[in-house]
Amino acid sequence: MIAFIGLGNMGLPMAENLVRAGNEVVGFDVTPEALERAEAQGVKATSALEEAVGGAEVVVTMLPSGKHLVSVYEQILDHVAEGALLIDCSTVDVASSRKGHEMGAAKGLATVDAPVSGGVSGAAAGTLTFMAGGAAAAIERARPLLEVMGSRVVVCGDPGAGQAAKACNNMVLGIAMIATGEAFVLAERLGLSHQALFDVLSTSSGQSWALTNHCPVPGPVPTSAANHDYKPGFAAALMLKDLGLARDAAASVGADTRLGQAAVKLYEEFVENDPKGLDYSAVIDLVRQHSEARS
Ligand code: NAD
């Protein structure tokens, strides 16, 4: 039996995929609405955390942050069966992730941090990429389940290495999106069309995943949020969270990530003035506003 803790936008579809693959899954969440949604989707749900983890061979967590992870581990570790495997798929700070590993190890449990990329659509389609950290044997134990919920497992290294990889990746993505937005705004002011700039960037050294998948102007990439009023997609608030984790991780080890810090500031400003909860690519509008303020 698998216990699944945190049945939100990501957790529920991941738990559903585990059920579809023939696993018995018992889900837990702190909100009654999440439990109701889970029941409606065929995931057994309980409002008693201890009951969810009691007979579980594997406990998967998909929670908002490191403090939720540590608090859940504090509550469950005395109730988890001997020899169980703990897989944390949440995006959390590296320090909390390592603390979670230590708490599990102190009880003799195998632990894996396996944050994901791929978003809600990847969770629903079972095509997530997992970035896995932990002992090699624990990751190999987790792999068959991760491969049900996703299509790739990248082994990153020791406990917390998955979270470290996720922080580095999303720092690059956040910076790349701002750089791409700046290029389009500069092009607008220089009288260059969006399509012409896209055609050049996408076939030249300015190419990036942010550009070719999440192009921040409407037109060149029909599936990008820019064509759908910047409805997420990947919400700017989640990008801000990930950039904050990267900033904190950098501060903890003395890495000079000044572009990452600049990206935090821009996304902070954007999110503060974004009541609609738009996609992270909408940060281009902030670049436009700043440009207008200058001219
Ligand atoms: P969400 O807010 O939709 O879901 C989190 C769930 O955890 C909620 O249902 C909440 O009630 C529950 N929860 C909170 N505290 C709890 C506790 N103590 N015990 C049990 N349940 C608790 O968030 P989400 O979008 O599903 O994201 C989950 C994690 O995945 C986050 O760490 C996020 O950064 C990461 N992530 C999200 C995306 C995305 O596109 N949404 C992409 C990649 C990674």
Coordinates of N, CA and C in Angstrom, one line a residue, residues 29-246:
D29 N -4.9 14.6 3.2 CA -4.6 16.1 3.0 C -5.3 16.8 4.1
V30 N -4.8 18.0 4.4 CA -5.4 18.7 5.5 C -6.8 19.4 5.1
T31 N -7.1 19.5 3.9 CA -8.3 20.2 3.5 C -9.4 19.1 3.1
P32 N -10.6 19.2 3.7 CA -11.6 18.3 3.3 C -12.0 18.3 1.8
E33 N -11.9 19.4 1.2 CA -12.2 19.5 -0.3 C -11.2 18.6 -1.1
A34 N -9.9 18.6 -0.7 CA -8.9 17.8 -1.4 C -9.3 16.3 -1.2
L35 N -9.7 16.0 0.0 CA -10.1 14.6 0.3 C -11.3 14.2 -0.6
E36 N -12.3 15.1 -0.7 CA -13.5 14.8 -1.5 C -13.1 14.6 -2.9
R37 N -12.3 15.5 -3.4 CA -11.8 15.4 -4.9 C -11.1 14.0 -5.1
A38 N -10.3 13.7 -4.1 CA -9.5 12.4 -4.3 C -10.5 11.2 -4.3
E39 N -11.4 11.2 -3.4 CA -12.4 10.1 -3.4 C -13.1 10.0 -4.7
A40 N -13.5 11.2 -5.3 CA -14.2 11.2 -6.5 C -13.3 10.7 -7.7
Q41 N -12.0 10.7 -7.5 CA -11.1 10.2 -8.6 C -10.6 8.8 -8.3
G42 N -11.2 8.2 -7.3 CA -10.8 6.8 -7.1 C -9.7 6.5 -6.2
V43 N -9.2 7.6 -5.5 CA -8.1 7.5 -4.5 C -8.8 7.4 -3.1
K44 N -8.5 6.3 -2.4 CA -9.1 6.2 -1.1 C -8.5 7.3 -0.2
A45 N -9.4 8.0 0.5 CA -8.9 9.2 1.3 C -9.2 9.0 2.8
T46 N -8.4 9.5 3.6 CA -8.6 9.5 5.0 C -8.2 10.8 5.6
S47 N -9.0 11.2 6.7 CA -8.6 12.5 7.3 C -7.7 12.2 8.6
A48 N -7.3 10.9 8.7 CA -6.4 10.5 9.8 C -5.0 10.2 9.2
L49 N -4.1 11.1 9.5 CA -2.7 10.9 8.9 C -2.1 9.5 9.3
E50 N -2.3 9.2 10.6 CA -1.7 7.9 11.1 C -2.2 6.7 10.3
E51 N -3.5 6.8 10.0 CA -4.2 5.7 9.3 C -3.6 5.6 7.9
A52 N -3.4 6.7 7.3 CA -2.8 6.7 5.9 C -1.5 6.0 5.9
V53 N -0.6 6.3 6.9 CA 0.8 5.8 6.8 C 1.0 4.4 7.5
G54 N 0.0 4.0 8.3 CA 0.1 2.8 9.2 C 0.6 1.6 8.4
G55 N -0.1 1.2 7.4 CA 0.3 0.0 6.7 C 1.1 0.2 5.4
A56 N 1.6 1.4 5.2 CA 2.2 1.7 3.9 C 3.6 1.2 3.8
E57 N 3.9 0.6 2.6 CA 5.3 0.3 2.3 C 6.0 1.5 1.8
V58 N 5.3 2.4 1.2 CA 5.9 3.6 0.6 C 5.0 4.8 1.0
V59 N 5.7 5.9 1.4 CA 4.9 7.2 1.7 C 5.4 8.2 0.8
V60 N 4.5 8.8 -0.1 CA 4.9 9.8 -1.0 C 4.3 11.1 -0.4
T61 N 5.1 12.2 -0.4 CA 4.6 13.5 0.0 C 4.7 14.5 -1.2
M62 N 3.7 15.3 -1.3 CA 3.7 16.4 -2.3 C 3.1 17.6 -1.7
L63 N 3.9 18.4 -1.0 CA 3.5 19.4 -0.1 C 4.0 20.8 -0.5
P64 N 3.4 21.9 0.0 CA 3.8 23.2 -0.4 C 5.2 23.6 -0.1
S65 N 5.8 23.2 1.0 CA 7.1 23.8 1.4 C 7.8 22.9 2.4
G66 N 9.1 23.3 2.7 CA 9.9 22.5 3.6 C 9.3 22.4 5.0
K67 N 8.7 23.5 5.5 CA 8.1 23.5 6.8 C 7.0 22.5 6.9
H68 N 6.2 22.3 5.8 CA 5.1 21.3 5.8 C 5.8 19.9 5.8
L69 N 6.8 19.8 5.1 CA 7.5 18.4 5.0 C 8.0 18.0 6.4
V70 N 8.7 18.9 7.0 CA 9.3 18.5 8.3 C 8.2 18.2 9.3
S71 N 7.1 19.1 9.3 CA 6.0 18.9 10.2 C 5.3 17.5 9.9
V72 N 5.1 17.2 8.7 CA 4.4 15.9 8.4 C 5.3 14.7 8.8
Y73 N 6.6 14.8 8.6 CA 7.6 13.8 9.0 C 7.5 13.7 10.5
E74 N 7.5 14.8 11.2 CA 7.4 14.7 12.7 C 6.2 13.9 13.2
Q75 N 5.1 14.1 12.4 CA 3.8 13.5 12.8 C 3.8 12.0 12.4
I76 N 4.5 11.6 11.3 CA 4.2 10.2 10.8 C 5.3 9.2 11.3
L77 N 6.5 9.7 11.6 CA 7.6 8.8 11.7 C 7.5 7.7 12.7
D78 N 6.7 8.0 13.8 CA 6.4 7.0 14.8 C 5.4 5.9 14.3
H79 N 4.7 6.2 13.2 CA 3.6 5.4 12.8 C 3.9 4.6 11.5
V80 N 5.0 5.0 10.9 CA 5.4 4.3 9.6 C 6.0 2.9 9.9
A81 N 5.6 2.0 9.0 CA 6.0 0.6 9.2 C 7.5 0.5 9.0
E82 N 8.1 -0.5 9.7 CA 9.6 -0.7 9.6 C 9.9 -1.0 8.1
G83 N 11.0 -0.5 7.7 CA 11.5 -0.8 6.3 C 10.8 0.0 5.2
A84 N 9.9 0.9 5.6 CA 9.2 1.7 4.6 C 10.1 2.6 3.8
L85 N 9.6 3.0 2.7 CA 10.4 4.0 1.8 C 9.7 5.3 1.8
L86 N 10.4 6.4 2.1 CA 9.8 7.8 2.0 C 10.2 8.5 0.8
I87 N 9.3 8.9 0.0 CA 9.7 9.7 -1.3 C 9.0 11.0 -1.2
D88 N 9.9 12.1 -1.1 CA 9.3 13.4 -1.1 C 9.4 14.1 -2.5
C89 N 8.3 14.3 -3.1 CA 8.3 14.9 -4.4 C 8.0 16.4 -4.4
S90 N 7.8 17.0 -3.2 CA 7.6 18.4 -3.1 C 8.8 19.2 -3.6
T91 N 8.6 20.5 -3.9 CA 9.8 21.4 -4.1 C 10.0 22.1 -2.8
V92 N 11.2 21.8 -2.1 CA 11.4 22.4 -0.8 C 12.9 22.9 -0.8
D93 N 13.2 23.6 0.3 CA 14.6 24.1 0.4 C 15.5 22.9 0.7
V94 N 16.8 23.0 0.3 CA 17.7 21.9 0.4 C 17.9 21.5 1.9
A95 N 17.9 22.5 2.8 CA 18.1 22.2 4.2 C 17.0 21.4 4.8
S96 N 15.7 21.7 4.5 CA 14.6 20.9 5.0 C 14.6 19.5 4.4
S97 N 15.0 19.5 3.1 CA 15.0 18.2 2.5 C 16.1 17.3 3.2
R98 N 17.2 17.8 3.4 CA 18.3 17.0 4.1 C 17.8 16.7 5.5
K99 N 17.1 17.6 6.2 CA 16.6 17.3 7.5 C 15.6 16.1 7.4
G100 N 14.7 16.1 6.4 CA 13.8 15.0 6.2 C 14.5 13.7 6.0
H101 N 15.6 13.7 5.2 CA 16.4 12.5 5.1 C 16.9 12.0 6.4
E102 N 17.4 13.0 7.2 CA 18.0 12.6 8.5 C 17.0 12.0 9.4
M103 N 15.8 12.7 9.4 CA 14.7 12.2 10.3 C 14.4 10.7 9.9
G104 N 14.3 10.5 8.6 CA 13.9 9.1 8.2 C 15.0 8.1 8.5
A105 N 16.3 8.6 8.3 CA 17.4 7.7 8.5 C 17.5 7.3 10.0
A106 N 17.2 8.3 10.9 CA 17.2 8.0 12.3 C 16.2 6.9 12.7
K107 N 15.2 6.7 11.9 CA 14.2 5.6 12.2 C 14.5 4.4 11.3
G108 N 15.7 4.4 10.6 CA 16.1 3.3 9.8 C 15.3 3.2 8.5
L109 N 14.7 4.3 8.0 CA 13.9 4.2 6.8 C 14.7 4.7 5.6
A110 N 14.4 4.2 4.4 CA 15.0 4.6 3.2 C 14.3 5.9 2.7
T111 N 15.0 6.9 2.3 CA 14.5 8.2 1.9 C 15.0 8.7 0.6
V112 N 14.1 9.3 -0.2 CA 14.5 9.9 -1.5 C 13.8 11.3 -1.6
D113 N 14.6 12.2 -2.1 CA 14.0 13.5 -2.5 C 13.9 13.4 -4.0
A114 N 12.7 13.7 -4.5 CA 12.4 13.6 -5.9 C 11.5 14.7 -6.4
P115 N 12.0 15.9 -6.4 CA 11.1 17.0 -6.9 C 10.9 16.8 -8.4
V116 N 9.9 17.5 -8.9 CA 9.6 17.2 -10.3 C 9.6 18.5 -11.2
S117 N 9.8 18.3 -12.5 CA 9.5 19.3 -13.4 C 8.5 18.7 -14.4
G118 N 7.6 19.6 -14.9 CA 6.6 19.1 -15.9 C 5.2 19.7 -15.5
G119 N 5.0 20.2 -14.3 CA 3.8 20.9 -14.0 C 2.6 20.0 -13.9
V120 N 1.4 20.7 -13.8 CA 0.1 20.0 -13.6 C -0.2 19.1 -14.8
S121 N 0.1 19.5 -16.0 CA -0.2 18.7 -17.2 C 0.7 17.5 -17.2
G122 N 2.0 17.6 -16.8 CA 2.9 16.5 -16.8 C 2.4 15.5 -15.7
A123 N 1.9 16.0 -14.6 CA 1.4 15.2 -13.5 C 0.2 14.3 -14.0
A124 N -0.7 15.0 -14.7 CA -1.9 14.3 -15.2 C -1.5 13.3 -16.3
A125 N -0.5 13.6 -17.1 CA -0.2 12.7 -18.2 C 0.8 11.7 -17.8
G126 N 1.4 11.8 -16.6 CA 2.4 10.8 -16.1 C 3.7 11.0 -16.9
T127 N 4.0 12.2 -17.2 CA 5.2 12.5 -18.0 C 6.2 13.4 -17.2
L128 N 6.1 13.4 -15.9 CA 7.0 14.3 -15.1 C 8.5 13.8 -15.2
T129 N 9.4 14.8 -15.0 CA 10.8 14.4 -14.8 C 11.1 14.5 -13.3
F130 N 11.7 13.5 -12.8 CA 12.0 13.5 -11.4 C 13.5 13.7 -11.2
M131 N 13.9 14.5 -10.3 CA 15.3 14.8 -10.0 C 15.6 14.1 -8.6
A132 N 16.3 13.0 -8.6 CA 16.3 12.2 -7.4 C 17.6 12.3 -6.6
G133 N 17.4 12.5 -5.3 CA 18.6 12.5 -4.4 C 18.4 11.5 -3.3
G134 N 19.5 10.9 -2.9 CA 19.4 9.9 -1.8 C 20.4 8.8 -2.0
A135 N 20.3 7.7 -1.2 CA 21.2 6.6 -1.4 C 20.8 5.9 -2.6
A136 N 21.7 5.4 -3.4 CA 21.4 4.7 -4.7 C 20.4 3.6 -4.6
A137 N 20.5 2.8 -3.5 CA 19.5 1.7 -3.3 C 18.1 2.3 -3.1
A138 N 18.0 3.4 -2.4 CA 16.7 3.9 -2.1 C 16.1 4.5 -3.4
I139 N 16.9 5.1 -4.2 CA 16.4 5.7 -5.5 C 16.0 4.5 -6.4
E140 N 16.7 3.4 -6.4 CA 16.3 2.3 -7.3 C 15.0 1.7 -6.8
R141 N 14.8 1.7 -5.4 CA 13.5 1.2 -4.9 C 12.4 2.1 -5.3
A142 N 12.7 3.4 -5.4 CA 11.6 4.4 -5.7 C 11.3 4.4 -7.2
R143 N 12.3 4.0 -8.0 CA 12.2 4.2 -9.5 C 11.0 3.6 -10.1
P144 N 10.5 2.4 -9.8 CA 9.3 1.9 -10.5 C 8.1 2.8 -10.3
L145 N 8.0 3.3 -9.1 CA 6.8 4.2 -8.8 C 7.0 5.5 -9.5
L146 N 8.2 6.1 -9.5 CA 8.5 7.3 -10.2 C 8.2 7.2 -11.7
E147 N 8.5 6.0 -12.2 CA 8.3 5.8 -13.6 C 6.8 5.6 -14.0
V148 N 6.0 5.3 -13.0 CA 4.6 5.4 -13.2 C 4.1 6.8 -13.3
M149 N 4.6 7.7 -12.4 CA 4.2 9.1 -12.3 C 4.9 10.0 -13.3
G150 N 6.0 9.5 -13.9 CA 6.7 10.3 -14.8 C 7.4 9.5 -15.9
S151 N 8.1 10.2 -16.8 CA 8.8 9.5 -17.8 C 10.3 9.5 -17.7
R152 N 10.8 10.3 -16.8 CA 12.3 10.3 -16.6 C 12.7 10.4 -15.2
V153 N 13.7 9.7 -14.8 CA 14.2 9.9 -13.5 C 15.7 10.2 -13.6
V154 N 16.1 11.4 -13.2 CA 17.5 11.8 -13.3 C 18.1 11.6 -11.9
V155 N 19.1 10.7 -11.8 CA 19.7 10.5 -10.5 C 20.7 11.6 -10.3
C156 N 20.5 12.4 -9.2 CA 21.3 13.6 -9.0 C 22.4 13.4 -8.0
G157 N 22.2 12.5 -7.1 CA 23.3 12.2 -6.1 C 22.8 12.1 -4.7
D158 N 23.5 12.6 -3.7 CA 23.2 12.4 -2.3 C 21.9 13.0 -1.8
P159 N 21.5 12.7 -0.6 CA 20.3 13.4 0.0 C 20.3 14.9 -0.3
G160 N 19.2 15.4 -0.8 CA 19.0 16.8 -1.1 C 19.5 17.2 -2.5
A161 N 20.2 16.3 -3.2 CA 20.7 16.6 -4.5 C 19.6 16.9 -5.5
G162 N 18.5 16.2 -5.4 CA 17.3 16.5 -6.3 C 16.8 17.9 -6.1
Q163 N 16.7 18.3 -4.9 CA 16.3 19.7 -4.6 C 17.3 20.7 -5.1
A164 N 18.6 20.4 -4.9 CA 19.6 21.3 -5.4 C 19.5 21.5 -6.9
A165 N 19.3 20.3 -7.6 CA 19.2 20.4 -9.1 C 18.0 21.2 -9.5
K166 N 16.9 21.0 -8.8 CA 15.6 21.7 -9.2 C 15.8 23.2 -9.0
A167 N 16.5 23.6 -7.9 CA 16.7 25.0 -7.6 C 17.6 25.6 -8.7
C168 N 18.7 24.9 -9.1 CA 19.5 25.4 -10.2 C 18.8 25.5 -11.5
N169 N 18.0 24.5 -11.8 CA 17.3 24.5 -13.1 C 16.3 25.7 -13.2
N170 N 15.5 25.8 -12.1 CA 14.5 26.9 -12.2 C 15.1 28.3 -12.1
M171 N 16.3 28.4 -11.5 CA 16.9 29.7 -11.5 C 17.3 30.0 -12.9
V172 N 17.8 29.1 -13.7 CA 18.2 29.3 -15.1 C 16.9 29.7 -15.9
L173 N 15.8 28.9 -15.6 CA 14.6 29.2 -16.4 C 14.0 30.6 -16.1
G174 N 14.0 31.0 -14.8 CA 13.5 32.3 -14.4 C 14.4 33.4 -15.1
I175 N 15.7 33.2 -15.0 CA 16.5 34.3 -15.7 C 16.3 34.3 -17.2
A176 N 16.2 33.1 -17.8 CA 16.1 33.0 -19.2 C 14.8 33.6 -19.7
M177 N 13.7 33.5 -18.9 CA 12.4 34.1 -19.3 C 12.5 35.6 -19.2
I178 N 13.2 36.1 -18.2 CA 13.3 37.6 -18.1 C 14.2 38.1 -19.3
A179 N 15.3 37.3 -19.6 CA 16.2 37.7 -20.7 C 15.4 37.7 -22.0
T180 N 14.6 36.7 -22.2 CA 13.8 36.6 -23.4 C 12.8 37.7 -23.5
G181 N 12.1 38.0 -22.4 CA 11.2 39.1 -22.3 C 11.9 40.5 -22.6
E182 N 13.0 40.7 -22.1 CA 13.8 41.9 -22.4 C 14.1 42.0 -23.9
A183 N 14.5 40.9 -24.5 CA 14.8 40.9 -25.9 C 13.6 41.3 -26.7
F184 N 12.4 40.7 -26.4 CA 11.2 41.1 -27.2 C 10.8 42.5 -27.0
V185 N 11.0 43.0 -25.8 CA 10.6 44.4 -25.5 C 11.6 45.3 -26.3
L186 N 12.9 45.0 -26.2 CA 13.9 45.8 -27.0 C 13.6 45.7 -28.5
A187 N 13.2 44.5 -29.0 CA 12.8 44.4 -30.4 C 11.6 45.3 -30.7
E188 N 10.6 45.3 -29.9 CA 9.4 46.1 -30.1 C 9.9 47.6 -30.3
R189 N 10.8 48.0 -29.4 CA 11.2 49.4 -29.5 C 12.1 49.7 -30.6
L190 N 12.7 48.7 -31.2 CA 13.6 48.9 -32.3 C 12.8 48.6 -33.6
G191 N 11.5 48.3 -33.5 CA 10.7 48.1 -34.7 C 10.9 46.8 -35.4
L192 N 11.3 45.8 -34.6 CA 11.5 44.4 -35.1 C 10.3 43.6 -34.7
S193 N 9.7 42.8 -35.7 CA 8.5 42.1 -35.3 C 8.8 40.9 -34.4
H194 N 7.8 40.5 -33.6 CA 8.0 39.4 -32.7 C 8.4 38.1 -33.5
Q195 N 7.7 37.9 -34.6 CA 8.0 36.7 -35.4 C 9.5 36.7 -35.9
A196 N 9.9 37.9 -36.4 CA 11.3 37.9 -36.9 C 12.3 37.6 -35.8
L197 N 12.0 38.2 -34.6 CA 13.0 38.0 -33.5 C 12.9 36.5 -33.1
F198 N 11.7 35.9 -33.0 CA 11.6 34.5 -32.7 C 12.4 33.7 -33.7
D199 N 12.2 34.0 -35.0 CA 12.8 33.1 -36.0 C 14.4 33.2 -35.9
V200 N 14.9 34.3 -35.5 CA 16.3 34.5 -35.3 C 16.8 33.8 -34.0
L201 N 16.1 34.1 -32.9 CA 16.6 33.6 -31.6 C 16.5 32.0 -31.6
S202 N 15.4 31.5 -32.2 CA 15.1 30.1 -32.1 C 16.1 29.3 -32.9
T203 N 16.8 29.9 -33.8 CA 17.8 29.2 -34.7 C 19.2 29.8 -34.5
S204 N 19.3 30.6 -33.4 CA 20.7 31.2 -33.2 C 21.1 30.9 -31.7
S205 N 22.1 31.6 -31.3 CA 22.7 31.3 -30.0 C 21.8 31.9 -28.8
G206 N 20.8 32.7 -29.2 CA 19.9 33.2 -28.1 C 18.7 32.2 -27.8
Q207 N 18.8 31.0 -28.4 CA 17.8 30.0 -28.3 C 17.7 29.5 -26.8
S208 N 16.5 29.2 -26.3 CA 16.4 28.6 -25.0 C 15.1 27.9 -24.9
W209 N 15.0 27.0 -23.9 CA 13.8 26.2 -23.6 C 12.7 27.2 -23.3
A210 N 13.0 28.3 -22.6 CA 11.9 29.3 -22.2 C 11.3 29.9 -23.5
L211 N 12.2 30.2 -24.4 CA 11.7 30.8 -25.7 C 10.9 29.8 -26.5
T212 N 11.4 28.6 -26.7 CA 10.7 27.7 -27.7 C 9.5 27.0 -27.1
N213 N 9.4 26.9 -25.8 CA 8.2 26.3 -25.2 C 7.3 27.3 -24.6
H214 N 7.8 28.3 -24.0 CA 6.9 29.3 -23.3 C 7.1 30.7 -23.8
C215 N 7.2 30.8 -25.1 CA 7.5 32.2 -25.7 C 6.6 33.2 -25.1
P216 N 7.1 34.3 -24.6 CA 6.3 35.3 -23.8 C 5.5 36.2 -24.6
V217 N 5.5 36.1 -26.0 CA 4.6 37.0 -26.8 C 3.7 36.0 -27.6
P218 N 2.5 36.5 -27.9 CA 1.6 35.6 -28.6 C 2.0 35.4 -30.1
G219 N 1.8 34.3 -30.7 CA 2.0 34.1 -32.1 C 3.0 32.9 -32.3
P220 N 4.3 33.1 -32.1 CA 5.3 32.1 -32.6 C 5.1 30.7 -32.0
V221 N 4.7 30.6 -30.7 CA 4.5 29.2 -30.2 C 3.0 29.1 -29.7
P222 N 2.2 28.5 -30.6 CA 0.7 28.6 -30.3 C 0.3 28.1 -28.9
T223 N 1.1 27.1 -28.4 CA 0.7 26.5 -27.1 C 1.1 27.4 -25.9
S224 N 1.9 28.4 -26.1 CA 2.4 29.2 -25.0 C 1.3 30.0 -24.3
A225 N 1.5 30.3 -23.0 CA 0.5 31.0 -22.2 C 0.2 32.4 -22.8
A226 N 1.1 33.0 -23.5 CA 0.9 34.3 -24.1 C -0.3 34.3 -25.0
N227 N -0.6 33.1 -25.6 CA -1.7 33.1 -26.5 C -3.0 32.8 -25.8
H228 N -3.0 32.7 -24.5 CA -4.2 32.4 -23.7 C -4.3 33.3 -22.5
D229 N -4.1 34.6 -22.8 CA -4.2 35.6 -21.7 C -3.3 35.3 -20.5
Y230 N -2.2 34.6 -20.8 CA -1.2 34.3 -19.8 C -1.8 33.5 -18.6
K231 N -2.8 32.7 -18.9 CA -3.3 31.8 -17.9 C -2.2 30.7 -17.7
P232 N -1.9 30.4 -16.4 CA -0.8 29.4 -16.2 C -1.3 28.0 -16.6
G233 N -0.5 27.1 -17.1 CA 0.9 27.1 -17.2 C 1.6 27.0 -15.8
F234 N 2.6 27.7 -15.7 CA 3.5 27.7 -14.5 C 3.3 29.1 -13.9
A235 N 2.6 29.2 -12.8 CA 2.2 30.5 -12.2 C 3.5 31.2 -11.8
A236 N 3.5 32.6 -12.0 CA 4.6 33.4 -11.5 C 4.9 33.2 -10.1
A237 N 3.9 33.0 -9.2 CA 4.1 32.8 -7.8 C 5.0 31.6 -7.5
L238 N 4.8 30.5 -8.3 CA 5.6 29.3 -8.1 C 7.0 29.5 -8.6
M239 N 7.2 30.3 -9.7 CA 8.5 30.7 -10.1 C 9.2 31.5 -9.0
L240 N 8.5 32.4 -8.4 CA 9.1 33.2 -7.3 C 9.5 32.3 -6.2
K241 N 8.7 31.3 -5.9 CA 9.0 30.4 -4.8 C 10.3 29.7 -5.1
D242 N 10.4 29.2 -6.4 CA 11.6 28.4 -6.7 C 12.9 29.3 -6.8
L243 N 12.7 30.5 -7.3 CA 13.8 31.5 -7.3 C 14.3 31.8 -5.9
G244 N 13.3 31.9 -5.0 CA 13.7 32.2 -3.5 C 14.4 31.0 -2.9
L245 N 14.1 29.8 -3.3 CA 14.8 28.6 -2.8 C 16.2 28.6 -3.3
A246 N 16.4 29.0 -4.6 CA 17.7 29.1 -5.2 C 18.6 30.2 -4.5

